[in-house]
């Protein structure tokens, strides 16, 4: 027994010394693990599994002093986890107190709990309602073993990252569409000036800017900063200053 314990301690120490620099090309993000959580694990094989699983999923691993057990940063979002690998009835008050504290600090927070036996599951459920945790706040993920639990953690982190990335992409698409609509409206206004076509309007967008800037620009400024002719520069200048000119019907 002593020999087995010594071997386990040596292996765990070796993992801890190397764990701060695990990295992969094409990185999905960073997984930060609470140093205290790591040191409390009874089996070094779990730490090895976590390291390998993160590496296979292109996450860099760092051991740090953090409030939750895990924080995943990927896709522009942080997702926090408490990971209970062994349900201990003696630590129930501390468990729920810590969960309540951390859920106030992180918008995206999950609790993964290993409950392999029915007695443990019943104990957790009784205390869940006793300590008044709201359903879904945080989300509770019961699992049968630590390996399954960590796989769930990584899947949740990846999914939240994908959702965030898609949300950013959607917002960028909407912004591009708004920009195009704005440019179209700009071109319609500028091409309503007699003698000005879409090419001229685009030249004005790139060189002068907004309609307000064009309205304030002098003929000389337009000539110096665009390829428009003197006649067109005069048309634009008069359009924004001479009511008789801009109220005159446009002839195509």
PDB file of C-alpha atoms in Angstrom:
ATOM      1  CA  UNK A   1       0.000   0.000   0.000  1.00  0.00           C
ATOM      2  CA  UNK A   2       2.776   2.428   0.873  1.00  0.00           C
ATOM      3  CA  UNK A   3       4.467   1.741  -2.450  1.00  0.00           C
ATOM      4  CA  UNK A   4       1.250   2.372  -4.376  1.00  0.00           C
ATOM      5  CA  UNK A   5       0.608   5.631  -2.529  1.00  0.00           C
ATOM      6  CA  UNK A   6       4.140   6.863  -3.212  1.00  0.00           C
ATOM      7  CA  UNK A   7       3.859   6.061  -6.911  1.00  0.00           C
ATOM      8  CA  UNK A   8       0.535   7.908  -7.154  1.00  0.00           C
ATOM      9  CA  UNK A   9       1.961  10.959  -5.394  1.00  0.00           C
ATOM     10  CA  UNK A  10       4.990  11.036  -7.696  1.00  0.00           C
ATOM     11  CA  UNK A  11       2.824  10.746 -10.805  1.00  0.00           C
ATOM     12  CA  UNK A  12       0.494  13.509  -9.592  1.00  0.00           C
ATOM     13  CA  UNK A  13       3.435  15.794  -8.821  1.00  0.00           C
ATOM     14  CA  UNK A  14       4.872  15.171 -12.299  1.00  0.00           C
ATOM     15  CA  UNK A  15       1.545  16.111 -13.920  1.00  0.00           C
ATOM     16  CA  UNK A  16       1.277  19.290 -11.888  1.00  0.00           C
ATOM     17  CA  UNK A  17       4.717  20.494 -12.858  1.00  0.00           C
ATOM     18  CA  UNK A  18       3.989  20.014 -16.556  1.00  0.00           C
ATOM     19  CA  UNK A  19       0.299  20.927 -16.635  1.00  0.00           C
ATOM     20  CA  UNK A  20       0.771  24.699 -16.845  1.00  0.00           C
ATOM     21  CA  UNK A  21       2.151  24.528 -20.370  1.00  0.00           C
ATOM     22  CA  UNK A  22      -0.115  22.119 -22.216  1.00  0.00           C
ATOM     23  CA  UNK A  23      -1.004  23.590 -25.613  1.00  0.00           C
ATOM     24  CA  UNK A  24      -2.152  22.648 -29.089  1.00  0.00           C
ATOM     25  CA  UNK A  25      -2.102  24.218 -32.520  1.00  0.00           C
ATOM     26  CA  UNK A  26      -5.485  25.457 -33.736  1.00  0.00           C
ATOM     27  CA  UNK A  27      -6.472  26.192 -30.157  1.00  0.00           C
ATOM     28  CA  UNK A  28     -10.195  26.304 -29.314  1.00  0.00           C
ATOM     29  CA  UNK A  29      -9.469  28.306 -26.176  1.00  0.00           C
ATOM     30  CA  UNK A  30      -8.140  28.059 -22.644  1.00  0.00           C
ATOM     31  CA  UNK A  31      -9.233  25.837 -19.770  1.00  0.00           C
ATOM     32  CA  UNK A  32      -8.288  27.130 -16.320  1.00  0.00           C
ATOM     33  CA  UNK A  33      -8.437  24.682 -13.437  1.00  0.00           C
ATOM     34  CA  UNK A  34      -8.529  25.628  -9.776  1.00  0.00           C
ATOM     35  CA  UNK A  35      -5.291  24.513  -8.093  1.00  0.00           C
ATOM     36  CA  UNK A  36      -7.174  23.530  -4.924  1.00  0.00           C
ATOM     37  CA  UNK A  37      -9.602  21.360  -6.912  1.00  0.00           C
ATOM     38  CA  UNK A  38      -6.669  19.616  -8.619  1.00  0.00           C
ATOM     39  CA  UNK A  39      -4.923  18.934  -5.310  1.00  0.00           C
ATOM     40  CA  UNK A  40      -8.095  17.475  -3.769  1.00  0.00           C
ATOM     41  CA  UNK A  41      -8.484  14.772  -6.434  1.00  0.00           C
ATOM     42  CA  UNK A  42      -7.675  11.335  -5.063  1.00  0.00           C
ATOM     43  CA  UNK A  43      -6.718   9.778  -8.392  1.00  0.00           C
ATOM     44  CA  UNK A  44      -3.984  11.242 -10.579  1.00  0.00           C
ATOM     45  CA  UNK A  45      -5.461   9.261 -13.490  1.00  0.00           C
ATOM     46  CA  UNK A  46      -8.326  11.789 -13.629  1.00  0.00           C
ATOM     47  CA  UNK A  47      -5.866  14.665 -14.086  1.00  0.00           C
ATOM     48  CA  UNK A  48      -4.144  12.715 -16.850  1.00  0.00           C
ATOM     49  CA  UNK A  49      -7.498  12.058 -18.515  1.00  0.00           C
ATOM     50  CA  UNK A  50      -8.427  15.750 -18.306  1.00  0.00           C
ATOM     51  CA  UNK A  51      -5.068  16.813 -19.768  1.00  0.00           C
ATOM     52  CA  UNK A  52      -5.368  14.363 -22.662  1.00  0.00           C
ATOM     53  CA  UNK A  53      -9.008  15.201 -23.339  1.00  0.00           C
ATOM     54  CA  UNK A  54      -8.295  18.935 -23.421  1.00  0.00           C
ATOM     55  CA  UNK A  55      -5.332  18.414 -25.717  1.00  0.00           C
ATOM     56  CA  UNK A  56      -7.458  16.288 -28.066  1.00  0.00           C
ATOM     57  CA  UNK A  57     -10.037  19.088 -28.187  1.00  0.00           C
ATOM     58  CA  UNK A  58      -7.404  21.791 -28.779  1.00  0.00           C
ATOM     59  CA  UNK A  59      -7.622  23.540 -25.418  1.00  0.00           C
ATOM     60  CA  UNK A  60      -4.669  24.993 -23.555  1.00  0.00           C
ATOM     61  CA  UNK A  61      -4.629  24.053 -19.872  1.00  0.00           C
ATOM     62  CA  UNK A  62      -3.613  26.305 -16.996  1.00  0.00           C
ATOM     63  CA  UNK A  63      -3.725  25.666 -13.253  1.00  0.00           C
ATOM     64  CA  UNK A  64      -4.619  28.875 -11.397  1.00  0.00           C
ATOM     65  CA  UNK A  65      -6.184  30.185  -8.199  1.00  0.00           C
ATOM     66  CA  UNK A  66      -9.753  30.864  -9.373  1.00  0.00           C
ATOM     67  CA  UNK A  67     -13.156  30.938  -7.658  1.00  0.00           C
ATOM     68  CA  UNK A  68     -14.895  28.082  -9.540  1.00  0.00           C
ATOM     69  CA  UNK A  69     -13.284  24.712 -10.251  1.00  0.00           C
ATOM     70  CA  UNK A  70     -13.020  25.360 -14.006  1.00  0.00           C
ATOM     71  CA  UNK A  71     -13.247  28.333 -16.349  1.00  0.00           C
ATOM     72  CA  UNK A  72     -13.314  27.848 -20.124  1.00  0.00           C
ATOM     73  CA  UNK A  73     -12.555  30.837 -22.348  1.00  0.00           C
ATOM     74  CA  UNK A  74     -13.457  30.246 -25.980  1.00  0.00           C
ATOM     75  CA  UNK A  75     -15.408  31.971 -28.727  1.00  0.00           C
ATOM     76  CA  UNK A  76     -15.312  35.243 -26.800  1.00  0.00           C
ATOM     77  CA  UNK A  77     -17.191  33.822 -23.808  1.00  0.00           C
ATOM     78  CA  UNK A  78     -16.265  32.583 -20.315  1.00  0.00           C
ATOM     79  CA  UNK A  79     -18.047  29.523 -18.926  1.00  0.00           C
ATOM     80  CA  UNK A  80     -17.515  28.514 -15.289  1.00  0.00           C
ATOM     81  CA  UNK A  81     -18.003  25.091 -13.710  1.00  0.00           C
ATOM     82  CA  UNK A  82     -18.000  23.522 -10.287  1.00  0.00           C
ATOM     83  CA  UNK A  83     -17.091  19.865 -10.662  1.00  0.00           C
ATOM     84  CA  UNK A  84     -17.887  17.530  -7.759  1.00  0.00           C
ATOM     85  CA  UNK A  85     -16.225  14.177  -8.415  1.00  0.00           C
ATOM     86  CA  UNK A  86     -17.271  12.665  -5.076  1.00  0.00           C
ATOM     87  CA  UNK A  87     -20.504  13.611  -3.300  1.00  0.00           C
ATOM     88  CA  UNK A  88     -19.737  14.051   0.408  1.00  0.00           C
ATOM     89  CA  UNK A  89     -22.790  14.535   2.694  1.00  0.00           C
ATOM     90  CA  UNK A  90     -20.492  16.021   5.352  1.00  0.00           C
ATOM     91  CA  UNK A  91     -19.690  18.957   3.052  1.00  0.00           C
ATOM     92  CA  UNK A  92     -23.207  19.745   1.834  1.00  0.00           C
ATOM     93  CA  UNK A  93     -23.511  23.206   3.509  1.00  0.00           C
ATOM     94  CA  UNK A  94     -20.117  24.290   2.128  1.00  0.00           C
ATOM     95  CA  UNK A  95     -21.033  23.000  -1.329  1.00  0.00           C
ATOM     96  CA  UNK A  96     -24.281  24.969  -1.615  1.00  0.00           C
ATOM     97  CA  UNK A  97     -22.760  28.092  -0.051  1.00  0.00           C
ATOM     98  CA  UNK A  98     -19.956  28.061  -2.629  1.00  0.00           C
ATOM     99  CA  UNK A  99     -22.376  27.470  -5.513  1.00  0.00           C
ATOM    100  CA  UNK A 100     -24.531  30.396  -4.377  1.00  0.00           C
ATOM    101  CA  UNK A 101     -21.478  32.662  -4.210  1.00  0.00           C
ATOM    102  CA  UNK A 102     -20.048  31.704  -7.605  1.00  0.00           C
ATOM    103  CA  UNK A 103     -23.353  31.953  -9.479  1.00  0.00           C
ATOM    104  CA  UNK A 104     -23.398  35.650  -8.541  1.00  0.00           C
ATOM    105  CA  UNK A 105     -20.002  36.128 -10.190  1.00  0.00           C
ATOM    106  CA  UNK A 106     -20.500  34.275 -13.486  1.00  0.00           C
ATOM    107  CA  UNK A 107     -23.331  34.647 -15.973  1.00  0.00           C
ATOM    108  CA  UNK A 108     -22.560  31.247 -17.524  1.00  0.00           C
ATOM    109  CA  UNK A 109     -22.184  28.808 -14.634  1.00  0.00           C
ATOM    110  CA  UNK A 110     -22.803  25.052 -14.441  1.00  0.00           C
ATOM    111  CA  UNK A 111     -22.483  22.505 -11.642  1.00  0.00           C
ATOM    112  CA  UNK A 112     -21.467  18.980 -12.631  1.00  0.00           C
ATOM    113  CA  UNK A 113     -21.939  16.374  -9.876  1.00  0.00           C
ATOM    114  CA  UNK A 114     -21.000  12.689  -9.873  1.00  0.00           C
ATOM    115  CA  UNK A 115     -23.914  10.736  -8.378  1.00  0.00           C
ATOM    116  CA  UNK A 116     -23.330   7.069  -9.250  1.00  0.00           C
ATOM    117  CA  UNK A 117     -25.575   5.622  -6.517  1.00  0.00           C
ATOM    118  CA  UNK A 118     -29.277   6.190  -5.921  1.00  0.00           C
ATOM    119  CA  UNK A 119     -28.615   7.167  -2.296  1.00  0.00           C
ATOM    120  CA  UNK A 120     -26.286   9.943  -3.435  1.00  0.00           C
ATOM    121  CA  UNK A 121     -28.787  11.155  -6.005  1.00  0.00           C
ATOM    122  CA  UNK A 122     -31.565  11.245  -3.393  1.00  0.00           C
ATOM    123  CA  UNK A 123     -29.301  13.088  -0.956  1.00  0.00           C
ATOM    124  CA  UNK A 124     -28.453  15.705  -3.569  1.00  0.00           C
ATOM    125  CA  UNK A 125     -32.089  16.220  -4.587  1.00  0.00           C
ATOM    126  CA  UNK A 126     -33.264  16.642  -0.979  1.00  0.00           C
ATOM    127  CA  UNK A 127     -30.616  19.248  -0.254  1.00  0.00           C
ATOM    128  CA  UNK A 128     -31.089  21.006  -3.590  1.00  0.00           C
ATOM    129  CA  UNK A 129     -34.587  22.039  -2.522  1.00  0.00           C
ATOM    130  CA  UNK A 130     -33.592  22.491   1.123  1.00  0.00           C
ATOM    131  CA  UNK A 131     -30.984  25.108   0.216  1.00  0.00           C
ATOM    132  CA  UNK A 132     -33.318  26.835  -2.228  1.00  0.00           C
ATOM    133  CA  UNK A 133     -31.339  26.746  -5.466  1.00  0.00           C
ATOM    134  CA  UNK A 134     -33.556  27.854  -8.326  1.00  0.00           C
ATOM    135  CA  UNK A 135     -34.010  25.391 -11.187  1.00  0.00           C
ATOM    136  CA  UNK A 136     -31.567  26.325 -13.922  1.00  0.00           C
ATOM    137  CA  UNK A 137     -29.749  28.817 -11.709  1.00  0.00           C
ATOM    138  CA  UNK A 138     -27.207  27.369 -12.020  1.00  0.00           C
ATOM    139  CA  UNK A 139     -27.768  24.450 -14.374  1.00  0.00           C
ATOM    140  CA  UNK A 140     -27.080  21.130 -12.616  1.00  0.00           C
ATOM    141  CA  UNK A 141     -25.582  18.260 -14.626  1.00  0.00           C
ATOM    142  CA  UNK A 142     -25.621  14.890 -12.786  1.00  0.00           C
ATOM    143  CA  UNK A 143     -23.238  12.218 -14.119  1.00  0.00           C
ATOM    144  CA  UNK A 144     -22.199   8.684 -13.200  1.00  0.00           C
ATOM    145  CA  UNK A 145     -18.414   9.103 -13.146  1.00  0.00           C
ATOM    146  CA  UNK A 146     -15.733  11.837 -13.319  1.00  0.00           C
ATOM    147  CA  UNK A 147     -14.667  11.042 -16.881  1.00  0.00           C
ATOM    148  CA  UNK A 148     -18.238  11.371 -18.123  1.00  0.00           C
ATOM    149  CA  UNK A 149     -18.542  14.569 -16.109  1.00  0.00           C
ATOM    150  CA  UNK A 150     -15.526  16.169 -17.699  1.00  0.00           C
ATOM    151  CA  UNK A 151     -16.653  15.184 -21.189  1.00  0.00           C
ATOM    152  CA  UNK A 152     -19.962  16.946 -20.430  1.00  0.00           C
ATOM    153  CA  UNK A 153     -18.051  20.021 -19.255  1.00  0.00           C
ATOM    154  CA  UNK A 154     -16.055  20.267 -22.484  1.00  0.00           C
ATOM    155  CA  UNK A 155     -19.164  19.722 -24.635  1.00  0.00           C
ATOM    156  CA  UNK A 156     -21.013  22.492 -22.798  1.00  0.00           C
ATOM    157  CA  UNK A 157     -18.045  24.867 -23.110  1.00  0.00           C
ATOM    158  CA  UNK A 158     -17.704  24.145 -26.833  1.00  0.00           C
ATOM    159  CA  UNK A 159     -21.440  24.580 -27.416  1.00  0.00           C
ATOM    160  CA  UNK A 160     -21.513  27.924 -25.599  1.00  0.00           C
ATOM    161  CA  UNK A 161     -18.514  29.071 -27.632  1.00  0.00           C
ATOM    162  CA  UNK A 162     -20.235  28.112 -30.896  1.00  0.00           C
ATOM    163  CA  UNK A 163     -23.429  29.935 -29.862  1.00  0.00           C
ATOM    164  CA  UNK A 164     -21.415  33.057 -29.014  1.00  0.00           C
ATOM    165  CA  UNK A 165     -19.488  32.889 -32.306  1.00  0.00           C
ATOM    166  CA  UNK A 166     -22.712  32.472 -34.293  1.00  0.00           C
ATOM    167  CA  UNK A 167     -24.260  35.379 -32.391  1.00  0.00           C
ATOM    168  CA  UNK A 168     -21.283  37.606 -33.248  1.00  0.00           C
ATOM    169  CA  UNK A 169     -21.435  36.499 -36.898  1.00  0.00           C
ATOM    170  CA  UNK A 170     -25.176  37.241 -37.019  1.00  0.00           C
ATOM    171  CA  UNK A 171     -24.668  40.706 -35.525  1.00  0.00           C
ATOM    172  CA  UNK A 172     -21.899  41.425 -38.040  1.00  0.00           C
ATOM    173  CA  UNK A 173     -24.180  40.285 -40.877  1.00  0.00           C
ATOM    174  CA  UNK A 174     -26.967  42.574 -39.645  1.00  0.00           C
ATOM    175  CA  UNK A 175     -24.491  45.446 -39.364  1.00  0.00           C
ATOM    176  CA  UNK A 176     -23.244  44.833 -42.921  1.00  0.00           C
ATOM    177  CA  UNK A 177     -26.828  44.782 -44.206  1.00  0.00           C
ATOM    178  CA  UNK A 178     -27.550  48.056 -42.427  1.00  0.00           C
ATOM    179  CA  UNK A 179     -24.397  49.550 -43.883  1.00  0.00           C
ATOM    180  CA  UNK A 180     -25.393  48.447 -47.387  1.00  0.00           C
ATOM    181  CA  UNK A 181     -28.879  49.902 -46.912  1.00  0.00           C
ATOM    182  CA  UNK A 182     -27.301  53.144 -45.730  1.00  0.00           C
ATOM    183  CA  UNK A 183     -25.019  53.241 -48.787  1.00  0.00           C
ATOM    184  CA  UNK A 184     -27.979  52.524 -51.088  1.00  0.00           C
ATOM    185  CA  UNK A 185     -29.935  55.373 -49.505  1.00  0.00           C
ATOM    186  CA  UNK A 186     -26.893  57.641 -49.861  1.00  0.00           C
ATOM    187  CA  UNK A 187     -26.541  56.796 -53.561  1.00  0.00           C
ATOM    188  CA  UNK A 188     -30.260  57.432 -54.166  1.00  0.00           C
ATOM    189  CA  UNK A 189     -29.973  60.886 -52.591  1.00  0.00           C
ATOM    190  CA  UNK A 190     -26.794  61.872 -54.434  1.00  0.00           C
ATOM    191  CA  UNK A 191     -27.955  60.551 -57.821  1.00  0.00           C
ATOM    192  CA  UNK A 192     -31.077  62.704 -57.485  1.00  0.00           C
ATOM    193  CA  UNK A 193     -28.747  65.638 -58.239  1.00  0.00           C
ATOM    194  CA  UNK A 194     -28.975  66.453 -61.984  1.00  0.00           C
ATOM    195  CA  UNK A 195     -26.024  65.027 -63.906  1.00  0.00           C
ATOM    196  CA  UNK A 196     -24.711  62.830 -61.049  1.00  0.00           C
ATOM    197  CA  UNK A 197     -24.601  59.049 -61.544  1.00  0.00           C
ATOM    198  CA  UNK A 198     -23.820  56.067 -59.264  1.00  0.00           C
ATOM    199  CA  UNK A 199     -20.085  56.205 -60.078  1.00  0.00           C
ATOM    200  CA  UNK A 200     -19.987  59.841 -58.980  1.00  0.00           C
ATOM    201  CA  UNK A 201     -21.892  58.990 -55.791  1.00  0.00           C
ATOM    202  CA  UNK A 202     -19.405  56.225 -54.894  1.00  0.00           C
ATOM    203  CA  UNK A 203     -16.497  58.604 -55.530  1.00  0.00           C
ATOM    204  CA  UNK A 204     -18.077  61.108 -53.147  1.00  0.00           C
ATOM    205  CA  UNK A 205     -18.630  58.413 -50.470  1.00  0.00           C
ATOM    206  CA  UNK A 206     -14.987  57.373 -50.568  1.00  0.00           C
ATOM    207  CA  UNK A 207     -13.436  60.842 -50.824  1.00  0.00           C
ATOM    208  CA  UNK A 208     -15.785  63.212 -49.014  1.00  0.00           C
ATOM    209  CA  UNK A 209     -17.927  61.041 -46.739  1.00  0.00           C
ATOM    210  CA  UNK A 210     -21.428  61.673 -45.455  1.00  0.00           C
ATOM    211  CA  UNK A 211     -24.206  63.672 -47.097  1.00  0.00           C
ATOM    212  CA  UNK A 212     -23.629  66.353 -44.446  1.00  0.00           C
ATOM    213  CA  UNK A 213     -19.948  66.596 -45.424  1.00  0.00           C
ATOM    214  CA  UNK A 214     -20.822  66.789 -49.137  1.00  0.00           C
ATOM    215  CA  UNK A 215     -23.415  69.483 -48.442  1.00  0.00           C
ATOM    216  CA  UNK A 216     -20.732  71.592 -46.732  1.00  0.00           C
ATOM    217  CA  UNK A 217     -17.980  70.927 -49.309  1.00  0.00           C
ATOM    218  CA  UNK A 218     -16.869  73.676 -51.680  1.00  0.00           C
ATOM    219  CA  UNK A 219     -16.587  73.179 -55.440  1.00  0.00           C
ATOM    220  CA  UNK A 220     -12.817  73.354 -55.134  1.00  0.00           C
ATOM    221  CA  UNK A 221     -12.736  70.696 -52.395  1.00  0.00           C
ATOM    222  CA  UNK A 222     -14.837  68.312 -54.522  1.00  0.00           C
ATOM    223  CA  UNK A 223     -12.582  68.876 -57.550  1.00  0.00           C
ATOM    224  CA  UNK A 224      -9.404  68.275 -55.532  1.00  0.00           C
ATOM    225  CA  UNK A 225     -10.622  65.107 -53.831  1.00  0.00           C
ATOM    226  CA  UNK A 226     -12.616  63.320 -56.564  1.00  0.00           C
ATOM    227  CA  UNK A 227     -12.446  62.656 -60.298  1.00  0.00           C
ATOM    228  CA  UNK A 228     -15.666  64.616 -60.903  1.00  0.00           C
ATOM    229  CA  UNK A 229     -15.705  67.312 -63.587  1.00  0.00           C
ATOM    230  CA  UNK A 230     -16.034  71.024 -62.835  1.00  0.00           C
ATOM    231  CA  UNK A 231     -19.642  70.998 -64.082  1.00  0.00           C
ATOM    232  CA  UNK A 232     -20.578  68.132 -61.751  1.00  0.00           C
ATOM    233  CA  UNK A 233     -18.850  69.790 -58.790  1.00  0.00           C
ATOM    234  CA  UNK A 234     -20.870  72.937 -59.539  1.00  0.00           C
ATOM    235  CA  UNK A 235     -24.122  70.919 -59.741  1.00  0.00           C
ATOM    236  CA  UNK A 236     -23.454  69.391 -56.322  1.00  0.00           C
ATOM    237  CA  UNK A 237     -22.479  72.720 -54.776  1.00  0.00           C
ATOM    238  CA  UNK A 238     -25.625  74.446 -56.110  1.00  0.00           C
ATOM    239  CA  UNK A 239     -27.913  71.538 -55.220  1.00  0.00           C
ATOM    240  CA  UNK A 240     -27.276  71.990 -51.500  1.00  0.00           C
ATOM    241  CA  UNK A 241     -27.396  75.799 -51.542  1.00  0.00           C
ATOM    242  CA  UNK A 242     -29.836  76.994 -54.225  1.00  0.00           C
ATOM    243  CA  UNK A 243     -33.520  76.116 -53.535  1.00  0.00           C
ATOM    244  CA  UNK A 244     -34.528  76.964 -57.094  1.00  0.00           C
ATOM    245  CA  UNK A 245     -31.956  74.457 -58.325  1.00  0.00           C
ATOM    246  CA  UNK A 246     -32.727  71.481 -56.053  1.00  0.00           C
ATOM    247  CA  UNK A 247     -36.508  71.953 -56.407  1.00  0.00           C
ATOM    248  CA  UNK A 248     -36.241  71.846 -60.183  1.00  0.00           C
ATOM    249  CA  UNK A 249     -37.422  68.507 -61.664  1.00  0.00           C
ATOM    250  CA  UNK A 250     -34.594  66.162 -62.561  1.00  0.00           C
ATOM    251  CA  UNK A 251     -34.213  65.323 -66.276  1.00  0.00           C
ATOM    252  CA  UNK A 252     -32.544  61.981 -67.017  1.00  0.00           C
TER     253      UNK A 252
END
